[in-house]
Amino acid sequence: MNASSGLRLPPGTPEALEMVNISKAFDGKPALEDARFTLRWGEVHAIVGENGAGKSTLMNIAAGIYAPDAGEQRVNGEAFAPKSPADASQFGIGMVHQHFRLVETFTVAENALLNLGSQARSIRQAADQLRHKAEEVGLQIDPAKIVSELSTAERQRVEILKVLLLGARILILDEPTAVLTEKESTALLDFTRRLARSGLAVTLITHKLKEVAEFSDRLTVMRHGRTVLASAPMAEVKEAEIGSLMVGEAVAQVHRPKANPGEMRLALKALRFPGQKTQQGLDLNLRAGEVLGLAGVGGNGQEELVACLSGAQNPISGTIDITGEAATALSPRRRRELGLRIIPADRFAGGLVREMTIADNISMTEIAQRAQNRGLMLDRRRMNARAVDAIARFDIRGAAPNRRTELLSGGNAQKVLLARELDENMKILIAHSPSRGLDVRAGAFVREAIARAVEQGAACLLISEDLQEIMALSHRVAVINNGLIAGERSAGEVTPEWIGGLLSGHA
Ligand code: ADP
Ligand code: MG
């Protein structure tokens, strides 16, 4: 199948959507700077970029959710400045967000009715319109079903139908496949292409490279709020280029910790987990006093690997040795006792508890450990002292021991996590995108803290989509692709071509 053929349009057909020099800042922090985007009728246009690149913000602007600080938009050649999603809908723009907006206790038809305004007067009318649209575009849905009983894929179909019923001709899907199985993803992507071929325009936001090539006609790549590749025909981009465009060029670095490799701290042999394309498994060795950077485009097995290492998930097969001990079957707690520490990619999903105080978050793991060993006894004074000490040592701004952690900025919340994980018993640190989303200063602080820990003898596996972060700290760099190590080099021998090729799996 040739995905790159697009729909043939009569000459002079205006673009479906044009966005020119769009800028937008949140609380003074730029999220978009001179971003550009051009969408053509009849095409599926992928927007890719790592987390935080500005993809959702750009499309939220087109969908009337945010007003840009600067820039121009046109729909079908006409000037366009939507003040609300309803406004954008008048221009034929409809967006399906990452988090669905359905009333759980209502039926599908009731949800549609809520959305349709004067277009439908009764549940029956809404159900009829749904059924009709579903048939027209080839999506299956039962209007009488209660939303809470629907699968994720079904809910997504309801969201898409809702938007299409409102007359969307420009459909924006924000990371639609993130919540789907591989089979469901293929079905959805297939659907988007059929829709485009019928004359609509579809924007597909994703941070997964793999999906892009096969199902899209053109590609826009965003990085740090800028358009680094604008509307390139898929057939003309090399996959290797996309990888390096997404993560940026590797730059030379100064703060890298002194290399002093010692005893083996982490050894993975033929580790198999879901998402790997072949049976061969992942091998990896990490010594005390070194940083191994694991570069890769998100969605290539990084999450699964971290889950296997932390003990949150069992590998299908293969072995994990931690400080020389067979750890494959050990609980997360036992692994922690061996000195394993984790900074997860999502600090709140996997590390900190939003609603808890800073003192509780800092002492949480230690308490769990002691509770296991000799019964739970909270020593509030000690917890408080630890928090005071951590706040000072890690320069955690806006913090007090009894303040709720969610009140901290991202950078300061990350410091709370560091203060807890980088304790004196740490032997191995698994750091997953530790400075993602942080401002320059907080990011530098996090890197310094890791570098210092490694110079004092810790081993660090640094997993990141950001090549600058990888090159700042790593002594060796490996590339993960489809859950396997695609190649490894010492940091001094890493070149953009080598890494770009491996990132996209085209060595
Ligand atoms: P992407 O969709 O590519 O992952 P986003 O567009 O969501 O990226 O985010 C771009 C940047 O803008 C990020 O730094 C994010 O934290 C920030 N951002 C997005 N929405 C908001 C908001 N409503 N308030 C404050 N900051 C925001
Ligand atoms: Mg997003």
PDB file of N, CA and C in Angstrom, residues 430-506:
ATOM      1  N   ILE A 430      18.083   4.163  38.251  1.00  0.00           N
ATOM      2  CA  ILE A 430      17.440   4.120  36.935  1.00  0.00           C
ATOM      3  C   ILE A 430      16.734   5.466  36.791  1.00  0.00           C
ATOM      4  N   ALA A 431      17.225   6.309  35.901  1.00  0.00           N
ATOM      5  CA  ALA A 431      16.634   7.641  35.753  1.00  0.00           C
ATOM      6  C   ALA A 431      15.981   7.733  34.377  1.00  0.00           C
ATOM      7  N   HIS A 432      14.664   7.885  34.375  1.00  0.00           N
ATOM      8  CA  HIS A 432      13.937   7.947  33.105  1.00  0.00           C
ATOM      9  C   HIS A 432      13.526   9.393  32.829  1.00  0.00           C
ATOM     10  N   SER A 433      14.130   9.990  31.833  1.00  0.00           N
ATOM     11  CA  SER A 433      13.875  11.390  31.476  1.00  0.00           C
ATOM     12  C   SER A 433      13.848  12.298  32.709  1.00  0.00           C
ATOM     13  N   PRO A 434      14.936  12.276  33.507  1.00  0.00           N
ATOM     14  CA  PRO A 434      14.886  12.986  34.794  1.00  0.00           C
ATOM     15  C   PRO A 434      14.739  14.499  34.683  1.00  0.00           C
ATOM     16  N   SER A 435      15.138  15.097  33.549  1.00  0.00           N
ATOM     17  CA  SER A 435      15.003  16.558  33.486  1.00  0.00           C
ATOM     18  C   SER A 435      13.939  16.999  32.480  1.00  0.00           C
ATOM     19  N   ARG A 436      13.096  16.058  32.066  1.00  0.00           N
ATOM     20  CA  ARG A 436      12.055  16.423  31.099  1.00  0.00           C
ATOM     21  C   ARG A 436      11.056  17.410  31.705  1.00  0.00           C
ATOM     22  N   GLY A 437      10.747  18.423  30.948  1.00  0.00           N
ATOM     23  CA  GLY A 437       9.729  19.375  31.383  1.00  0.00           C
ATOM     24  C   GLY A 437      10.223  20.367  32.427  1.00  0.00           C
ATOM     25  N   LEU A 438      11.486  20.267  32.809  1.00  0.00           N
ATOM     26  CA  LEU A 438      11.999  21.198  33.817  1.00  0.00           C
ATOM     27  C   LEU A 438      12.619  22.411  33.118  1.00  0.00           C
ATOM     28  N   ASP A 439      12.676  23.528  33.817  1.00  0.00           N
ATOM     29  CA  ASP A 439      13.345  24.665  33.199  1.00  0.00           C
ATOM     30  C   ASP A 439      14.854  24.408  33.232  1.00  0.00           C
ATOM     31  N   VAL A 440      15.595  25.262  32.537  1.00  0.00           N
ATOM     32  CA  VAL A 440      17.023  25.015  32.327  1.00  0.00           C
ATOM     33  C   VAL A 440      17.761  24.838  33.655  1.00  0.00           C
ATOM     34  N   ARG A 441      17.426  25.699  34.595  1.00  0.00           N
ATOM     35  CA  ARG A 441      18.117  25.671  35.890  1.00  0.00           C
ATOM     36  C   ARG A 441      17.848  24.396  36.673  1.00  0.00           C
ATOM     37  N   ALA A 442      16.559  24.050  36.760  1.00  0.00           N
ATOM     38  CA  ALA A 442      16.199  22.837  37.497  1.00  0.00           C
ATOM     39  C   ALA A 442      16.768  21.613  36.783  1.00  0.00           C
ATOM     40  N   GLY A 443      16.745  21.637  35.464  1.00  0.00           N
ATOM     41  CA  GLY A 443      17.297  20.522  34.684  1.00  0.00           C
ATOM     42  C   GLY A 443      18.776  20.343  34.975  1.00  0.00           C
ATOM     43  N   ALA A 444      19.511  21.457  35.019  1.00  0.00           N
ATOM     44  CA  ALA A 444      20.947  21.395  35.297  1.00  0.00           C
ATOM     45  C   ALA A 444      21.194  20.871  36.710  1.00  0.00           C
ATOM     46  N   PHE A 445      20.349  21.272  37.637  1.00  0.00           N
ATOM     47  CA  PHE A 445      20.488  20.813  39.028  1.00  0.00           C
ATOM     48  C   PHE A 445      20.344  19.288  39.105  1.00  0.00           C
ATOM     49  N   VAL A 446      19.335  18.786  38.418  1.00  0.00           N
ATOM     50  CA  VAL A 446      19.078  17.342  38.423  1.00  0.00           C
ATOM     51  C   VAL A 446      20.281  16.592  37.838  1.00  0.00           C
ATOM     52  N   ARG A 447      20.806  17.102  36.724  1.00  0.00           N
ATOM     53  CA  ARG A 447      21.958  16.442  36.093  1.00  0.00           C
ATOM     54  C   ARG A 447      23.181  16.465  37.000  1.00  0.00           C
ATOM     55  N   GLU A 448      23.395  17.616  37.634  1.00  0.00           N
ATOM     56  CA  GLU A 448      24.524  17.724  38.569  1.00  0.00           C
ATOM     57  C   GLU A 448      24.400  16.707  39.694  1.00  0.00           C
ATOM     58  N   ALA A 449      23.190  16.583  40.235  1.00  0.00           N
ATOM     59  CA  ALA A 449      22.973  15.670  41.363  1.00  0.00           C
ATOM     60  C   ALA A 449      23.278  14.227  40.930  1.00  0.00           C
ATOM     61  N   ILE A 450      22.870  13.880  39.728  1.00  0.00           N
ATOM     62  CA  ILE A 450      23.145  12.526  39.236  1.00  0.00           C
ATOM     63  C   ILE A 450      24.649  12.342  39.033  1.00  0.00           C
ATOM     64  N   ALA A 451      25.289  13.366  38.420  1.00  0.00           N
ATOM     65  CA  ALA A 451      26.726  13.278  38.171  1.00  0.00           C
ATOM     66  C   ALA A 451      27.496  13.087  39.478  1.00  0.00           C
ATOM     67  N   ARG A 452      27.103  13.826  40.494  1.00  0.00           N
ATOM     68  CA  ARG A 452      27.791  13.723  41.790  1.00  0.00           C
ATOM     69  C   ARG A 452      27.624  12.318  42.378  1.00  0.00           C
ATOM     70  N   ALA A 453      26.404  11.804  42.302  1.00  0.00           N
ATOM     71  CA  ALA A 453      26.143  10.465  42.844  1.00  0.00           C
ATOM     72  C   ALA A 453      27.000   9.423  42.133  1.00  0.00           C
ATOM     73  N   VAL A 454      27.168   9.589  40.818  1.00  0.00           N
ATOM     74  CA  VAL A 454      27.961   8.619  40.055  1.00  0.00           C
ATOM     75  C   VAL A 454      29.441   8.752  40.407  1.00  0.00           C
ATOM     76  N   GLU A 455      29.894   9.972  40.598  1.00  0.00           N
ATOM     77  CA  GLU A 455      31.293  10.146  40.987  1.00  0.00           C
ATOM     78  C   GLU A 455      31.569   9.546  42.361  1.00  0.00           C
ATOM     79  N   GLN A 456      30.505   9.459  43.175  1.00  0.00           N
ATOM     80  CA  GLN A 456      30.671   8.826  44.484  1.00  0.00           C
ATOM     81  C   GLN A 456      30.456   7.313  44.414  1.00  0.00           C
ATOM     82  N   GLY A 457      30.322   6.788  43.183  1.00  0.00           N
ATOM     83  CA  GLY A 457      30.319   5.335  43.046  1.00  0.00           C
ATOM     84  C   GLY A 457      29.010   4.698  42.611  1.00  0.00           C
ATOM     85  N   ALA A 458      27.959   5.481  42.429  1.00  0.00           N
ATOM     86  CA  ALA A 458      26.698   4.877  41.979  1.00  0.00           C
ATOM     87  C   ALA A 458      26.792   4.499  40.506  1.00  0.00           C
ATOM     88  N   ALA A 459      25.930   3.579  40.104  1.00  0.00           N
ATOM     89  CA  ALA A 459      25.793   3.234  38.689  1.00  0.00           C
ATOM     90  C   ALA A 459      24.498   3.853  38.214  1.00  0.00           C
ATOM     91  N   CYS A 460      24.517   4.392  37.003  1.00  0.00           N
ATOM     92  CA  CYS A 460      23.276   5.028  36.537  1.00  0.00           C
ATOM     93  C   CYS A 460      22.904   4.576  35.142  1.00  0.00           C
ATOM     94  N   LEU A 461      21.663   4.124  35.006  1.00  0.00           N
ATOM     95  CA  LEU A 461      21.097   3.867  33.686  1.00  0.00           C
ATOM     96  C   LEU A 461      20.192   5.056  33.384  1.00  0.00           C
ATOM     97  N   LEU A 462      20.608   5.852  32.413  1.00  0.00           N
ATOM     98  CA  LEU A 462      19.865   7.064  32.076  1.00  0.00           C
ATOM     99  C   LEU A 462      19.061   6.806  30.806  1.00  0.00           C
ATOM    100  N   ILE A 463      17.748   6.771  30.953  1.00  0.00           N
ATOM    101  CA  ILE A 463      16.883   6.496  29.801  1.00  0.00           C
ATOM    102  C   ILE A 463      16.262   7.813  29.373  1.00  0.00           C
ATOM    103  N   SER A 464      16.454   8.198  28.129  1.00  0.00           N
ATOM    104  CA  SER A 464      15.950   9.513  27.739  1.00  0.00           C
ATOM    105  C   SER A 464      15.695   9.611  26.252  1.00  0.00           C
ATOM    106  N   GLU A 465      14.733  10.482  25.906  1.00  0.00           N
ATOM    107  CA  GLU A 465      14.470  10.787  24.498  1.00  0.00           C
ATOM    108  C   GLU A 465      15.265  12.005  24.075  1.00  0.00           C
ATOM    109  N   ASP A 466      15.925  12.621  25.031  1.00  0.00           N
ATOM    110  CA  ASP A 466      16.618  13.878  24.768  1.00  0.00           C
ATOM    111  C   ASP A 466      18.120  13.615  24.656  1.00  0.00           C
ATOM    112  N   LEU A 467      18.629  13.741  23.435  1.00  0.00           N
ATOM    113  CA  LEU A 467      20.037  13.412  23.218  1.00  0.00           C
ATOM    114  C   LEU A 467      20.974  14.329  23.982  1.00  0.00           C
ATOM    115  N   GLN A 468      20.539  15.566  24.202  1.00  0.00           N
ATOM    116  CA  GLN A 468      21.415  16.470  24.955  1.00  0.00           C
ATOM    117  C   GLN A 468      21.582  15.964  26.375  1.00  0.00           C
ATOM    118  N   GLU A 469      20.489  15.480  26.929  1.00  0.00           N
ATOM    119  CA  GLU A 469      20.549  14.936  28.285  1.00  0.00           C
ATOM    120  C   GLU A 469      21.443  13.689  28.311  1.00  0.00           C
ATOM    121  N   ILE A 470      21.273  12.840  27.323  1.00  0.00           N
ATOM    122  CA  ILE A 470      22.083  11.625  27.235  1.00  0.00           C
ATOM    123  C   ILE A 470      23.570  11.974  27.149  1.00  0.00           C
ATOM    124  N   MET A 471      23.902  12.908  26.236  1.00  0.00           N
ATOM    125  CA  MET A 471      25.305  13.222  26.013  1.00  0.00           C
ATOM    126  C   MET A 471      25.920  13.997  27.178  1.00  0.00           C
ATOM    127  N   ALA A 472      25.068  14.684  27.935  1.00  0.00           N
ATOM    128  CA  ALA A 472      25.585  15.454  29.072  1.00  0.00           C
ATOM    129  C   ALA A 472      26.187  14.535  30.125  1.00  0.00           C
ATOM    130  N   LEU A 473      25.621  13.353  30.296  1.00  0.00           N
ATOM    131  CA  LEU A 473      26.004  12.526  31.439  1.00  0.00           C
ATOM    132  C   LEU A 473      26.679  11.202  31.101  1.00  0.00           C
ATOM    133  N   SER A 474      26.420  10.673  29.911  1.00  0.00           N
ATOM    134  CA  SER A 474      26.767   9.266  29.680  1.00  0.00           C
ATOM    135  C   SER A 474      28.226   9.021  29.328  1.00  0.00           C
ATOM    136  N   HIS A 475      28.726   7.887  29.795  1.00  0.00           N
ATOM    137  CA  HIS A 475      30.041   7.407  29.361  1.00  0.00           C
ATOM    138  C   HIS A 475      29.892   6.482  28.171  1.00  0.00           C
ATOM    139  N   ARG A 476      28.833   5.714  28.197  1.00  0.00           N
ATOM    140  CA  ARG A 476      28.502   4.854  27.054  1.00  0.00           C
ATOM    141  C   ARG A 476      27.083   5.193  26.629  1.00  0.00           C
ATOM    142  N   VAL A 477      26.792   5.030  25.341  1.00  0.00           N
ATOM    143  CA  VAL A 477      25.447   5.302  24.845  1.00  0.00           C
ATOM    144  C   VAL A 477      24.955   4.075  24.092  1.00  0.00           C
ATOM    145  N   ALA A 478      23.760   3.608  24.459  1.00  0.00           N
ATOM    146  CA  ALA A 478      23.123   2.526  23.718  1.00  0.00           C
ATOM    147  C   ALA A 478      21.802   3.065  23.182  1.00  0.00           C
ATOM    148  N   VAL A 479      21.333   2.476  22.102  1.00  0.00           N
ATOM    149  CA  VAL A 479      20.074   2.927  21.509  1.00  0.00           C
ATOM    150  C   VAL A 479      19.056   1.807  21.624  1.00  0.00           C
ATOM    151  N   ILE A 480      17.871   2.151  22.123  1.00  0.00           N
ATOM    152  CA  ILE A 480      16.812   1.149  22.238  1.00  0.00           C
ATOM    153  C   ILE A 480      15.813   1.358  21.105  1.00  0.00           C
ATOM    154  N   ASN A 481      15.468   0.256  20.453  1.00  0.00           N
ATOM    155  CA  ASN A 481      14.504   0.300  19.367  1.00  0.00           C
ATOM    156  C   ASN A 481      13.676  -0.976  19.420  1.00  0.00           C
ATOM    157  N   ASN A 482      12.381  -0.832  19.440  1.00  0.00           N
ATOM    158  CA  ASN A 482      11.500  -2.001  19.563  1.00  0.00           C
ATOM    159  C   ASN A 482      11.866  -2.889  20.738  1.00  0.00           C
ATOM    160  N   GLY A 483      12.312  -2.300  21.825  1.00  0.00           N
ATOM    161  CA  GLY A 483      12.597  -3.068  23.027  1.00  0.00           C
ATOM    162  C   GLY A 483      13.935  -3.793  23.005  1.00  0.00           C
ATOM    163  N   LEU A 484      14.754  -3.539  21.994  1.00  0.00           N
ATOM    164  CA  LEU A 484      16.057  -4.204  21.917  1.00  0.00           C
ATOM    165  C   LEU A 484      17.164  -3.157  21.788  1.00  0.00           C
ATOM    166  N   ILE A 485      18.390  -3.570  22.180  1.00  0.00           N
ATOM    167  CA  ILE A 485      19.521  -2.662  22.012  1.00  0.00           C
ATOM    168  C   ILE A 485      19.967  -2.729  20.552  1.00  0.00           C
ATOM    169  N   ALA A 486      19.817  -1.600  19.874  1.00  0.00           N
ATOM    170  CA  ALA A 486      20.131  -1.579  18.446  1.00  0.00           C
ATOM    171  C   ALA A 486      21.609  -1.317  18.198  1.00  0.00           C
ATOM    172  N   GLY A 487      22.314  -0.784  19.206  1.00  0.00           N
ATOM    173  CA  GLY A 487      23.736  -0.530  19.047  1.00  0.00           C
ATOM    174  C   GLY A 487      24.269   0.164  20.281  1.00  0.00           C
ATOM    175  N   GLU A 488      25.588   0.117  20.464  1.00  0.00           N
ATOM    176  CA  GLU A 488      26.192   0.769  21.619  1.00  0.00           C
ATOM    177  C   GLU A 488      27.566   1.303  21.256  1.00  0.00           C
ATOM    178  N   ARG A 489      27.899   2.476  21.768  1.00  0.00           N
ATOM    179  CA  ARG A 489      29.223   3.059  21.549  1.00  0.00           C
ATOM    180  C   ARG A 489      29.662   3.811  22.790  1.00  0.00           C
ATOM    181  N   SER A 490      30.950   4.047  22.897  1.00  0.00           N
ATOM    182  CA  SER A 490      31.388   4.935  23.970  1.00  0.00           C
ATOM    183  C   SER A 490      31.006   6.354  23.559  1.00  0.00           C
ATOM    184  N   ALA A 491      30.773   7.212  24.534  1.00  0.00           N
ATOM    185  CA  ALA A 491      30.200   8.533  24.256  1.00  0.00           C
ATOM    186  C   ALA A 491      31.027   9.317  23.240  1.00  0.00           C
ATOM    187  N   GLY A 492      32.336   9.168  23.304  1.00  0.00           N
ATOM    188  CA  GLY A 492      33.210   9.909  22.402  1.00  0.00           C
ATOM    189  C   GLY A 492      33.034   9.535  20.939  1.00  0.00           C
ATOM    190  N   GLU A 493      32.475   8.358  20.704  1.00  0.00           N
ATOM    191  CA  GLU A 493      32.349   7.895  19.318  1.00  0.00           C
ATOM    192  C   GLU A 493      30.942   8.068  18.747  1.00  0.00           C
ATOM    193  N   VAL A 494      30.080   8.691  19.546  1.00  0.00           N
ATOM    194  CA  VAL A 494      28.707   8.882  19.068  1.00  0.00           C
ATOM    195  C   VAL A 494      28.671   9.999  18.026  1.00  0.00           C
ATOM    196  N   THR A 495      28.093   9.712  16.870  1.00  0.00           N
ATOM    197  CA  THR A 495      27.895  10.751  15.857  1.00  0.00           C
ATOM    198  C   THR A 495      26.399  10.860  15.562  1.00  0.00           C
ATOM    199  N   PRO A 496      25.959  12.024  15.071  1.00  0.00           N
ATOM    200  CA  PRO A 496      24.538  12.190  14.755  1.00  0.00           C
ATOM    201  C   PRO A 496      24.042  11.141  13.746  1.00  0.00           C
ATOM    202  N   GLU A 497      24.878  10.786  12.773  1.00  0.00           N
ATOM    203  CA  GLU A 497      24.454   9.815  11.751  1.00  0.00           C
ATOM    204  C   GLU A 497      24.233   8.452  12.387  1.00  0.00           C
ATOM    205  N   TRP A 498      25.180   8.057  13.229  1.00  0.00           N
ATOM    206  CA  TRP A 498      25.071   6.742  13.877  1.00  0.00           C
ATOM    207  C   TRP A 498      23.790   6.679  14.692  1.00  0.00           C
ATOM    208  N   ILE A 499      23.595   7.682  15.514  1.00  0.00           N
ATOM    209  CA  ILE A 499      22.453   7.647  16.419  1.00  0.00           C
ATOM    210  C   ILE A 499      21.144   7.807  15.649  1.00  0.00           C
ATOM    211  N   GLY A 500      21.127   8.703  14.662  1.00  0.00           N
ATOM    212  CA  GLY A 500      19.921   8.904  13.861  1.00  0.00           C
ATOM    213  C   GLY A 500      19.479   7.628  13.178  1.00  0.00           C
ATOM    214  N   GLY A 501      20.446   6.902  12.645  1.00  0.00           N
ATOM    215  CA  GLY A 501      20.132   5.643  11.964  1.00  0.00           C
ATOM    216  C   GLY A 501      19.537   4.634  12.917  1.00  0.00           C
ATOM    217  N   LEU A 502      20.156   4.491  14.087  1.00  0.00           N
ATOM    218  CA  LEU A 502      19.690   3.486  15.042  1.00  0.00           C
ATOM    219  C   LEU A 502      18.347   3.861  15.662  1.00  0.00           C
ATOM    220  N   LEU A 503      18.131   5.158  15.868  1.00  0.00           N
ATOM    221  CA  LEU A 503      16.885   5.596  16.503  1.00  0.00           C
ATOM    222  C   LEU A 503      15.684   5.123  15.710  1.00  0.00           C
ATOM    223  N   SER A 504      15.828   5.110  14.417  1.00  0.00           N
ATOM    224  CA  SER A 504      14.680   4.711  13.604  1.00  0.00           C
ATOM    225  C   SER A 504      14.789   3.258  13.161  1.00  0.00           C
ATOM    226  N   GLY A 505      15.793   2.558  13.694  1.00  0.00           N
ATOM    227  CA  GLY A 505      15.910   1.136  13.397  1.00  0.00           C
ATOM    228  C   GLY A 505      16.490   0.854  12.021  1.00  0.00           C
ATOM    229  N   HIS A 506      17.182   1.853  11.439  1.00  0.00           N
ATOM    230  CA  HIS A 506      17.789   1.640  10.126  1.00  0.00           C
ATOM    231  C   HIS A 506      19.294   1.771  10.254  1.00  0.00           C
TER     232      HIS A 506
END
